[in-house]
């Protein structure tokens, strides 16, 4: 509704409480949005699973075709994902114990952090080791979850950059490779918002 009626955006992530999603729009459309404007979100791909994924790897919060356009490669019984950062489970904050289908996982990192999460950007892919996100996100040794950074940091403890999970599985089947310099995650071009 309002001056931006008819604008098309995309969902970049989610924030949990009451089904909130984080949407992105073209800069001109965003400038026309006003507080109180209503936005309609249409989704597709509920329950989607790419047939080339290993059986032990779960995917969620993606639409058909997204994984094929991200730095994800299949190699027989496993996949490899290139990410901006690989972070340990001890940095997980708000969102632990919550279902990945409706919540994000906040990372306890900041500008002074020595754990490698201080330079995360919106749209980056991030891997968190020893986190199983298939149902409620929680600690599980030998597993890894990969997600998209959907929002930035907060001054509140435990509420750092938020990651919306898209893949989870045993580290033997879901391998991650850190590439801080050349990583490209979810971009405006990929979302067709340029």
mmCIF file with all atom_site columns, C-alpha atoms in Angstrom:
data_model
loop_
_atom_site.group_PDB
_atom_site.id
_atom_site.type_symbol
_atom_site.label_atom_id
_atom_site.label_alt_id
_atom_site.label_comp_id
_atom_site.label_asym_id
_atom_site.label_entity_id
_atom_site.label_seq_id
_atom_site.pdbx_PDB_ins_code
_atom_site.Cartn_x
_atom_site.Cartn_y
_atom_site.Cartn_z
_atom_site.occupancy
_atom_site.B_iso_or_equiv
_atom_site.pdbx_formal_charge
_atom_site.auth_seq_id
_atom_site.auth_comp_id
_atom_site.auth_asym_id
_atom_site.auth_atom_id
_atom_site.pdbx_PDB_model_num
ATOM 1   C CA . UNK A 1 1   ? 0.000  0.000   0.000  1.00 0.00 ? 1   UNK A CA 1
ATOM 2   C CA . UNK A 1 2   ? 1.033  3.627   -0.141 1.00 0.00 ? 2   UNK A CA 1
ATOM 3   C CA . UNK A 1 3   ? 3.402  5.294   -2.606 1.00 0.00 ? 3   UNK A CA 1
ATOM 4   C CA . UNK A 1 4   ? 5.384  2.053   -3.103 1.00 0.00 ? 4   UNK A CA 1
ATOM 5   C CA . UNK A 1 5   ? 2.314  -0.001  -4.098 1.00 0.00 ? 5   UNK A CA 1
ATOM 6   C CA . UNK A 1 6   ? 3.291  -2.523  -6.780 1.00 0.00 ? 6   UNK A CA 1
ATOM 7   C CA . UNK A 1 7   ? 6.979  -2.607  -5.825 1.00 0.00 ? 7   UNK A CA 1
ATOM 8   C CA . UNK A 1 8   ? 8.591  -6.047  -5.823 1.00 0.00 ? 8   UNK A CA 1
ATOM 9   C CA . UNK A 1 9   ? 11.206 -7.084  -3.283 1.00 0.00 ? 9   UNK A CA 1
ATOM 10  C CA . UNK A 1 10  ? 12.601 -10.284 -1.838 1.00 0.00 ? 10  UNK A CA 1
ATOM 11  C CA . UNK A 1 11  ? 12.867 -11.910 1.578  1.00 0.00 ? 11  UNK A CA 1
ATOM 12  C CA . UNK A 1 12  ? 16.483 -11.953 2.776  1.00 0.00 ? 12  UNK A CA 1
ATOM 13  C CA . UNK A 1 13  ? 15.936 -13.451 6.214  1.00 0.00 ? 13  UNK A CA 1
ATOM 14  C CA . UNK A 1 14  ? 13.669 -13.747 9.201  1.00 0.00 ? 14  UNK A CA 1
ATOM 15  C CA . UNK A 1 15  ? 13.591 -12.480 12.741 1.00 0.00 ? 15  UNK A CA 1
ATOM 16  C CA . UNK A 1 16  ? 11.431 -14.962 14.584 1.00 0.00 ? 16  UNK A CA 1
ATOM 17  C CA . UNK A 1 17  ? 8.839  -13.383 16.815 1.00 0.00 ? 17  UNK A CA 1
ATOM 18  C CA . UNK A 1 18  ? 5.379  -13.330 15.232 1.00 0.00 ? 18  UNK A CA 1
ATOM 19  C CA . UNK A 1 19  ? 6.622  -14.538 11.848 1.00 0.00 ? 19  UNK A CA 1
ATOM 20  C CA . UNK A 1 20  ? 8.586  -11.402 10.968 1.00 0.00 ? 20  UNK A CA 1
ATOM 21  C CA . UNK A 1 21  ? 10.607 -11.516 7.779  1.00 0.00 ? 21  UNK A CA 1
ATOM 22  C CA . UNK A 1 22  ? 13.346 -9.181  6.571  1.00 0.00 ? 22  UNK A CA 1
ATOM 23  C CA . UNK A 1 23  ? 12.722 -7.905  3.066  1.00 0.00 ? 23  UNK A CA 1
ATOM 24  C CA . UNK A 1 24  ? 14.891 -6.002  0.612  1.00 0.00 ? 24  UNK A CA 1
ATOM 25  C CA . UNK A 1 25  ? 13.781 -3.652  -2.163 1.00 0.00 ? 25  UNK A CA 1
ATOM 26  C CA . UNK A 1 26  ? 15.326 -1.597  -4.939 1.00 0.00 ? 26  UNK A CA 1
ATOM 27  C CA . UNK A 1 27  ? 16.609 1.721   -3.513 1.00 0.00 ? 27  UNK A CA 1
ATOM 28  C CA . UNK A 1 28  ? 13.914 3.773   -5.287 1.00 0.00 ? 28  UNK A CA 1
ATOM 29  C CA . UNK A 1 29  ? 11.139 1.516   -4.011 1.00 0.00 ? 29  UNK A CA 1
ATOM 30  C CA . UNK A 1 30  ? 12.580 1.541   -0.508 1.00 0.00 ? 30  UNK A CA 1
ATOM 31  C CA . UNK A 1 31  ? 12.589 5.349   -0.519 1.00 0.00 ? 31  UNK A CA 1
ATOM 32  C CA . UNK A 1 32  ? 8.825  5.328   -1.223 1.00 0.00 ? 32  UNK A CA 1
ATOM 33  C CA . UNK A 1 33  ? 7.952  2.940   1.620  1.00 0.00 ? 33  UNK A CA 1
ATOM 34  C CA . UNK A 1 34  ? 6.408  4.592   4.693  1.00 0.00 ? 34  UNK A CA 1
ATOM 35  C CA . UNK A 1 35  ? 5.752  3.379   8.246  1.00 0.00 ? 35  UNK A CA 1
ATOM 36  C CA . UNK A 1 36  ? 2.427  1.573   8.294  1.00 0.00 ? 36  UNK A CA 1
ATOM 37  C CA . UNK A 1 37  ? 2.523  0.515   4.624  1.00 0.00 ? 37  UNK A CA 1
ATOM 38  C CA . UNK A 1 38  ? 1.350  -3.054  4.184  1.00 0.00 ? 38  UNK A CA 1
ATOM 39  C CA . UNK A 1 39  ? 3.495  -5.559  2.322  1.00 0.00 ? 39  UNK A CA 1
ATOM 40  C CA . UNK A 1 40  ? 2.264  -8.850  0.896  1.00 0.00 ? 40  UNK A CA 1
ATOM 41  C CA . UNK A 1 41  ? 4.743  -11.732 0.946  1.00 0.00 ? 41  UNK A CA 1
ATOM 42  C CA . UNK A 1 42  ? 4.247  -14.585 -1.489 1.00 0.00 ? 42  UNK A CA 1
ATOM 43  C CA . UNK A 1 43  ? 6.423  -17.608 -1.029 1.00 0.00 ? 43  UNK A CA 1
ATOM 44  C CA . UNK A 1 44  ? 7.189  -20.613 -3.140 1.00 0.00 ? 44  UNK A CA 1
ATOM 45  C CA . UNK A 1 45  ? 9.072  -23.783 -2.528 1.00 0.00 ? 45  UNK A CA 1
ATOM 46  C CA . UNK A 1 46  ? 7.673  -24.844 0.848  1.00 0.00 ? 46  UNK A CA 1
ATOM 47  C CA . UNK A 1 47  ? 9.273  -28.238 1.433  1.00 0.00 ? 47  UNK A CA 1
ATOM 48  C CA . UNK A 1 48  ? 11.547 -27.848 -1.610 1.00 0.00 ? 48  UNK A CA 1
ATOM 49  C CA . UNK A 1 49  ? 14.570 -30.126 -1.714 1.00 0.00 ? 49  UNK A CA 1
ATOM 50  C CA . UNK A 1 50  ? 17.100 -30.189 -4.543 1.00 0.00 ? 50  UNK A CA 1
ATOM 51  C CA . UNK A 1 51  ? 17.498 -33.760 -5.802 1.00 0.00 ? 51  UNK A CA 1
ATOM 52  C CA . UNK A 1 52  ? 21.308 -33.463 -5.839 1.00 0.00 ? 52  UNK A CA 1
ATOM 53  C CA . UNK A 1 53  ? 21.583 -32.904 -2.071 1.00 0.00 ? 53  UNK A CA 1
ATOM 54  C CA . UNK A 1 54  ? 23.002 -35.776 0.002  1.00 0.00 ? 54  UNK A CA 1
ATOM 55  C CA . UNK A 1 55  ? 20.247 -37.500 2.029  1.00 0.00 ? 55  UNK A CA 1
ATOM 56  C CA . UNK A 1 56  ? 21.743 -36.390 5.366  1.00 0.00 ? 56  UNK A CA 1
ATOM 57  C CA . UNK A 1 57  ? 21.714 -32.679 4.427  1.00 0.00 ? 57  UNK A CA 1
ATOM 58  C CA . UNK A 1 58  ? 18.545 -30.707 5.161  1.00 0.00 ? 58  UNK A CA 1
ATOM 59  C CA . UNK A 1 59  ? 17.605 -27.515 3.362  1.00 0.00 ? 59  UNK A CA 1
ATOM 60  C CA . UNK A 1 60  ? 15.059 -24.921 4.411  1.00 0.00 ? 60  UNK A CA 1
ATOM 61  C CA . UNK A 1 61  ? 14.185 -21.251 3.952  1.00 0.00 ? 61  UNK A CA 1
ATOM 62  C CA . UNK A 1 62  ? 15.077 -21.349 0.254  1.00 0.00 ? 62  UNK A CA 1
ATOM 63  C CA . UNK A 1 63  ? 13.156 -21.153 -2.948 1.00 0.00 ? 63  UNK A CA 1
ATOM 64  C CA . UNK A 1 64  ? 13.708 -23.464 -5.909 1.00 0.00 ? 64  UNK A CA 1
ATOM 65  C CA . UNK A 1 65  ? 16.827 -22.470 -7.822 1.00 0.00 ? 65  UNK A CA 1
ATOM 66  C CA . UNK A 1 66  ? 18.514 -20.463 -5.058 1.00 0.00 ? 66  UNK A CA 1
ATOM 67  C CA . UNK A 1 67  ? 21.109 -23.062 -4.057 1.00 0.00 ? 67  UNK A CA 1
ATOM 68  C CA . UNK A 1 68  ? 22.159 -23.522 -7.675 1.00 0.00 ? 68  UNK A CA 1
ATOM 69  C CA . UNK A 1 69  ? 23.039 -19.804 -7.790 1.00 0.00 ? 69  UNK A CA 1
ATOM 70  C CA . UNK A 1 70  ? 25.085 -19.793 -4.592 1.00 0.00 ? 70  UNK A CA 1
ATOM 71  C CA . UNK A 1 71  ? 28.662 -21.088 -4.108 1.00 0.00 ? 71  UNK A CA 1
ATOM 72  C CA . UNK A 1 72  ? 27.420 -24.638 -3.469 1.00 0.00 ? 72  UNK A CA 1
ATOM 73  C CA . UNK A 1 73  ? 28.920 -27.561 -5.363 1.00 0.00 ? 73  UNK A CA 1
ATOM 74  C CA . UNK A 1 74  ? 27.868 -31.206 -5.296 1.00 0.00 ? 74  UNK A CA 1
ATOM 75  C CA . UNK A 1 75  ? 30.444 -33.968 -5.257 1.00 0.00 ? 75  UNK A CA 1
ATOM 76  C CA . UNK A 1 76  ? 28.655 -37.298 -5.152 1.00 0.00 ? 76  UNK A CA 1
ATOM 77  C CA . UNK A 1 77  ? 27.698 -38.039 -1.554 1.00 0.00 ? 77  UNK A CA 1
ATOM 78  C CA . UNK A 1 78  ? 28.612 -34.594 -0.195 1.00 0.00 ? 78  UNK A CA 1
ATOM 79  C CA . UNK A 1 79  ? 28.382 -30.903 -0.988 1.00 0.00 ? 79  UNK A CA 1
ATOM 80  C CA . UNK A 1 80  ? 30.795 -28.041 -0.431 1.00 0.00 ? 80  UNK A CA 1
ATOM 81  C CA . UNK A 1 81  ? 29.690 -24.504 0.387  1.00 0.00 ? 81  UNK A CA 1
ATOM 82  C CA . UNK A 1 82  ? 31.969 -21.486 0.179  1.00 0.00 ? 82  UNK A CA 1
ATOM 83  C CA . UNK A 1 83  ? 31.241 -19.037 3.002  1.00 0.00 ? 83  UNK A CA 1
ATOM 84  C CA . UNK A 1 84  ? 32.564 -15.692 4.259  1.00 0.00 ? 84  UNK A CA 1
ATOM 85  C CA . UNK A 1 85  ? 33.278 -17.138 7.716  1.00 0.00 ? 85  UNK A CA 1
ATOM 86  C CA . UNK A 1 86  ? 33.284 -20.417 9.632  1.00 0.00 ? 86  UNK A CA 1
ATOM 87  C CA . UNK A 1 87  ? 32.374 -19.693 13.243 1.00 0.00 ? 87  UNK A CA 1
ATOM 88  C CA . UNK A 1 88  ? 32.205 -21.899 16.351 1.00 0.00 ? 88  UNK A CA 1
ATOM 89  C CA . UNK A 1 89  ? 28.941 -22.808 18.094 1.00 0.00 ? 89  UNK A CA 1
ATOM 90  C CA . UNK A 1 90  ? 30.025 -20.930 21.230 1.00 0.00 ? 90  UNK A CA 1
ATOM 91  C CA . UNK A 1 91  ? 29.193 -17.681 19.399 1.00 0.00 ? 91  UNK A CA 1
ATOM 92  C CA . UNK A 1 92  ? 25.527 -18.652 18.956 1.00 0.00 ? 92  UNK A CA 1
ATOM 93  C CA . UNK A 1 93  ? 23.149 -16.404 20.903 1.00 0.00 ? 93  UNK A CA 1
ATOM 94  C CA . UNK A 1 94  ? 19.464 -15.614 20.585 1.00 0.00 ? 94  UNK A CA 1
ATOM 95  C CA . UNK A 1 95  ? 17.674 -18.256 18.521 1.00 0.00 ? 95  UNK A CA 1
ATOM 96  C CA . UNK A 1 96  ? 19.216 -21.335 20.114 1.00 0.00 ? 96  UNK A CA 1
ATOM 97  C CA . UNK A 1 97  ? 16.464 -23.815 20.870 1.00 0.00 ? 97  UNK A CA 1
ATOM 98  C CA . UNK A 1 98  ? 14.150 -22.199 18.324 1.00 0.00 ? 98  UNK A CA 1
ATOM 99  C CA . UNK A 1 99  ? 12.988 -23.765 15.035 1.00 0.00 ? 99  UNK A CA 1
ATOM 100 C CA . UNK A 1 100 ? 15.108 -22.734 12.042 1.00 0.00 ? 100 UNK A CA 1
ATOM 101 C CA . UNK A 1 101 ? 12.006 -22.644 9.845  1.00 0.00 ? 101 UNK A CA 1
ATOM 102 C CA . UNK A 1 102 ? 10.776 -19.578 11.715 1.00 0.00 ? 102 UNK A CA 1
ATOM 103 C CA . UNK A 1 103 ? 13.765 -18.016 13.491 1.00 0.00 ? 103 UNK A CA 1
ATOM 104 C CA . UNK A 1 104 ? 17.249 -16.765 12.822 1.00 0.00 ? 104 UNK A CA 1
ATOM 105 C CA . UNK A 1 105 ? 20.310 -17.424 14.964 1.00 0.00 ? 105 UNK A CA 1
ATOM 106 C CA . UNK A 1 106 ? 22.063 -14.337 16.304 1.00 0.00 ? 106 UNK A CA 1
ATOM 107 C CA . UNK A 1 107 ? 25.848 -14.429 16.566 1.00 0.00 ? 107 UNK A CA 1
ATOM 108 C CA . UNK A 1 108 ? 27.682 -12.905 19.500 1.00 0.00 ? 108 UNK A CA 1
ATOM 109 C CA . UNK A 1 109 ? 30.320 -11.092 17.476 1.00 0.00 ? 109 UNK A CA 1
ATOM 110 C CA . UNK A 1 110 ? 31.201 -7.445  17.216 1.00 0.00 ? 110 UNK A CA 1
ATOM 111 C CA . UNK A 1 111 ? 33.782 -5.003  15.935 1.00 0.00 ? 111 UNK A CA 1
ATOM 112 C CA . UNK A 1 112 ? 36.231 -6.064  18.665 1.00 0.00 ? 112 UNK A CA 1
ATOM 113 C CA . UNK A 1 113 ? 35.636 -9.798  18.144 1.00 0.00 ? 113 UNK A CA 1
ATOM 114 C CA . UNK A 1 114 ? 38.641 -11.986 17.456 1.00 0.00 ? 114 UNK A CA 1
ATOM 115 C CA . UNK A 1 115 ? 36.492 -14.885 16.221 1.00 0.00 ? 115 UNK A CA 1
ATOM 116 C CA . UNK A 1 116 ? 36.236 -13.812 12.586 1.00 0.00 ? 116 UNK A CA 1
ATOM 117 C CA . UNK A 1 117 ? 32.678 -12.500 12.550 1.00 0.00 ? 117 UNK A CA 1
ATOM 118 C CA . UNK A 1 118 ? 33.418 -8.786  12.796 1.00 0.00 ? 118 UNK A CA 1
ATOM 119 C CA . UNK A 1 119 ? 33.334 -8.159  9.027  1.00 0.00 ? 119 UNK A CA 1
ATOM 120 C CA . UNK A 1 120 ? 30.068 -9.938  8.130  1.00 0.00 ? 120 UNK A CA 1
ATOM 121 C CA . UNK A 1 121 ? 27.828 -8.237  5.568  1.00 0.00 ? 121 UNK A CA 1
ATOM 122 C CA . UNK A 1 122 ? 24.162 -8.620  4.693  1.00 0.00 ? 122 UNK A CA 1
ATOM 123 C CA . UNK A 1 123 ? 23.752 -11.537 2.297  1.00 0.00 ? 123 UNK A CA 1
ATOM 124 C CA . UNK A 1 124 ? 26.975 -13.292 3.330  1.00 0.00 ? 124 UNK A CA 1
ATOM 125 C CA . UNK A 1 125 ? 26.890 -17.040 3.796  1.00 0.00 ? 125 UNK A CA 1
ATOM 126 C CA . UNK A 1 126 ? 28.180 -18.119 7.204  1.00 0.00 ? 126 UNK A CA 1
ATOM 127 C CA . UNK A 1 127 ? 28.864 -21.607 8.565  1.00 0.00 ? 127 UNK A CA 1
ATOM 128 C CA . UNK A 1 128 ? 28.443 -22.391 12.247 1.00 0.00 ? 128 UNK A CA 1
ATOM 129 C CA . UNK A 1 129 ? 30.139 -25.568 13.400 1.00 0.00 ? 129 UNK A CA 1
ATOM 130 C CA . UNK A 1 130 ? 28.536 -28.000 15.825 1.00 0.00 ? 130 UNK A CA 1
ATOM 131 C CA . UNK A 1 131 ? 25.017 -26.603 15.275 1.00 0.00 ? 131 UNK A CA 1
ATOM 132 C CA . UNK A 1 132 ? 22.176 -28.846 14.083 1.00 0.00 ? 132 UNK A CA 1
ATOM 133 C CA . UNK A 1 133 ? 19.340 -26.742 12.651 1.00 0.00 ? 133 UNK A CA 1
ATOM 134 C CA . UNK A 1 134 ? 17.009 -29.427 11.322 1.00 0.00 ? 134 UNK A CA 1
ATOM 135 C CA . UNK A 1 135 ? 14.358 -28.760 13.976 1.00 0.00 ? 135 UNK A CA 1
ATOM 136 C CA . UNK A 1 136 ? 15.267 -26.567 16.933 1.00 0.00 ? 136 UNK A CA 1
ATOM 137 C CA . UNK A 1 137 ? 18.713 -25.035 16.501 1.00 0.00 ? 137 UNK A CA 1
ATOM 138 C CA . UNK A 1 138 ? 21.123 -26.511 19.023 1.00 0.00 ? 138 UNK A CA 1
ATOM 139 C CA . UNK A 1 139 ? 24.545 -27.943 19.739 1.00 0.00 ? 139 UNK A CA 1
ATOM 140 C CA . UNK A 1 140 ? 25.470 -31.213 18.039 1.00 0.00 ? 140 UNK A CA 1
ATOM 141 C CA . UNK A 1 141 ? 29.112 -32.160 17.733 1.00 0.00 ? 141 UNK A CA 1
ATOM 142 C CA . UNK A 1 142 ? 30.243 -32.970 14.194 1.00 0.00 ? 142 UNK A CA 1
ATOM 143 C CA . UNK A 1 143 ? 27.432 -31.053 12.475 1.00 0.00 ? 143 UNK A CA 1
ATOM 144 C CA . UNK A 1 144 ? 27.446 -27.761 10.605 1.00 0.00 ? 144 UNK A CA 1
ATOM 145 C CA . UNK A 1 145 ? 24.744 -25.279 9.639  1.00 0.00 ? 145 UNK A CA 1
ATOM 146 C CA . UNK A 1 146 ? 25.005 -22.685 6.863  1.00 0.00 ? 146 UNK A CA 1
ATOM 147 C CA . UNK A 1 147 ? 22.913 -19.554 6.716  1.00 0.00 ? 147 UNK A CA 1
ATOM 148 C CA . UNK A 1 148 ? 22.501 -16.099 5.194  1.00 0.00 ? 148 UNK A CA 1
ATOM 149 C CA . UNK A 1 149 ? 23.229 -12.950 7.214  1.00 0.00 ? 149 UNK A CA 1
ATOM 150 C CA . UNK A 1 150 ? 19.861 -11.157 7.258  1.00 0.00 ? 150 UNK A CA 1
ATOM 151 C CA . UNK A 1 151 ? 20.423 -8.350  9.760  1.00 0.00 ? 151 UNK A CA 1
ATOM 152 C CA . UNK A 1 152 ? 23.237 -6.532  11.475 1.00 0.00 ? 152 UNK A CA 1
ATOM 153 C CA . UNK A 1 153 ? 24.468 -6.301  15.038 1.00 0.00 ? 153 UNK A CA 1
ATOM 154 C CA . UNK A 1 154 ? 22.706 -5.010  18.132 1.00 0.00 ? 154 UNK A CA 1
ATOM 155 C CA . UNK A 1 155 ? 24.026 -3.467  21.347 1.00 0.00 ? 155 UNK A CA 1
ATOM 156 C CA . UNK A 1 156 ? 22.041 -6.065  23.353 1.00 0.00 ? 156 UNK A CA 1
ATOM 157 C CA . UNK A 1 157 ? 24.008 -9.086  24.598 1.00 0.00 ? 157 UNK A CA 1
ATOM 158 C CA . UNK A 1 158 ? 23.374 -12.200 22.514 1.00 0.00 ? 158 UNK A CA 1
ATOM 159 C CA . UNK A 1 159 ? 21.771 -10.242 19.678 1.00 0.00 ? 159 UNK A CA 1
ATOM 160 C CA . UNK A 1 160 ? 24.491 -9.842  17.078 1.00 0.00 ? 160 UNK A CA 1
ATOM 161 C CA . UNK A 1 161 ? 24.198 -10.326 13.324 1.00 0.00 ? 161 UNK A CA 1
ATOM 162 C CA . UNK A 1 162 ? 21.308 -12.699 12.520 1.00 0.00 ? 162 UNK A CA 1
ATOM 163 C CA . UNK A 1 163 ? 21.753 -15.743 10.302 1.00 0.00 ? 163 UNK A CA 1
ATOM 164 C CA . UNK A 1 164 ? 18.780 -17.439 8.602  1.00 0.00 ? 164 UNK A CA 1
ATOM 165 C CA . UNK A 1 165 ? 19.715 -21.087 8.136  1.00 0.00 ? 165 UNK A CA 1
ATOM 166 C CA . UNK A 1 166 ? 19.468 -22.685 4.697  1.00 0.00 ? 166 UNK A CA 1
ATOM 167 C CA . UNK A 1 167 ? 21.477 -25.934 5.106  1.00 0.00 ? 167 UNK A CA 1
ATOM 168 C CA . UNK A 1 168 ? 22.300 -28.273 7.974  1.00 0.00 ? 168 UNK A CA 1
ATOM 169 C CA . UNK A 1 169 ? 23.946 -31.671 8.128  1.00 0.00 ? 169 UNK A CA 1
ATOM 170 C CA . UNK A 1 170 ? 26.877 -33.764 9.287  1.00 0.00 ? 170 UNK A CA 1
ATOM 171 C CA . UNK A 1 171 ? 30.201 -32.080 8.524  1.00 0.00 ? 171 UNK A CA 1
ATOM 172 C CA . UNK A 1 172 ? 31.201 -35.182 6.538  1.00 0.00 ? 172 UNK A CA 1
ATOM 173 C CA . UNK A 1 173 ? 28.344 -34.534 4.064  1.00 0.00 ? 173 UNK A CA 1
ATOM 174 C CA . UNK A 1 174 ? 28.160 -30.722 4.284  1.00 0.00 ? 174 UNK A CA 1
ATOM 175 C CA . UNK A 1 175 ? 31.670 -29.378 3.924  1.00 0.00 ? 175 UNK A CA 1
ATOM 176 C CA . UNK A 1 176 ? 32.416 -25.671 4.188  1.00 0.00 ? 176 UNK A CA 1
ATOM 177 C CA . UNK A 1 177 ? 35.294 -23.626 2.846  1.00 0.00 ? 177 UNK A CA 1
ATOM 178 C CA . UNK A 1 178 ? 36.040 -20.142 4.138  1.00 0.00 ? 178 UNK A CA 1
ATOM 179 C CA . UNK A 1 179 ? 36.849 -17.455 1.555  1.00 0.00 ? 179 UNK A CA 1
ATOM 180 C CA . UNK A 1 180 ? 36.927 -14.031 3.193  1.00 0.00 ? 180 UNK A CA 1
ATOM 181 C CA . UNK A 1 181 ? 38.277 -12.151 0.182  1.00 0.00 ? 181 UNK A CA 1
ATOM 182 C CA . UNK A 1 182 ? 36.369 -13.613 -2.754 1.00 0.00 ? 182 UNK A CA 1
ATOM 183 C CA . UNK A 1 183 ? 33.084 -14.731 -1.200 1.00 0.00 ? 183 UNK A CA 1
ATOM 184 C CA . UNK A 1 184 ? 29.832 -13.719 -2.868 1.00 0.00 ? 184 UNK A CA 1
ATOM 185 C CA . UNK A 1 185 ? 26.622 -14.743 -1.110 1.00 0.00 ? 185 UNK A CA 1
ATOM 186 C CA . UNK A 1 186 ? 23.117 -13.456 -1.726 1.00 0.00 ? 186 UNK A CA 1
ATOM 187 C CA . UNK A 1 187 ? 23.407 -10.224 -3.729 1.00 0.00 ? 187 UNK A CA 1
ATOM 188 C CA . UNK A 1 188 ? 20.979 -7.668  -5.150 1.00 0.00 ? 188 UNK A CA 1
ATOM 189 C CA . UNK A 1 189 ? 21.751 -9.043  -8.619 1.00 0.00 ? 189 UNK A CA 1
ATOM 190 C CA . UNK A 1 190 ? 20.911 -12.594 -7.514 1.00 0.00 ? 190 UNK A CA 1
ATOM 191 C CA . UNK A 1 191 ? 17.621 -11.343 -6.061 1.00 0.00 ? 191 UNK A CA 1
ATOM 192 C CA . UNK A 1 192 ? 17.020 -9.390  -9.298 1.00 0.00 ? 192 UNK A CA 1
ATOM 193 C CA . UNK A 1 193 ? 16.810 -6.092  -7.418 1.00 0.00 ? 193 UNK A CA 1
ATOM 194 C CA . UNK A 1 194 ? 19.163 -3.989  -9.526 1.00 0.00 ? 194 UNK A CA 1
#
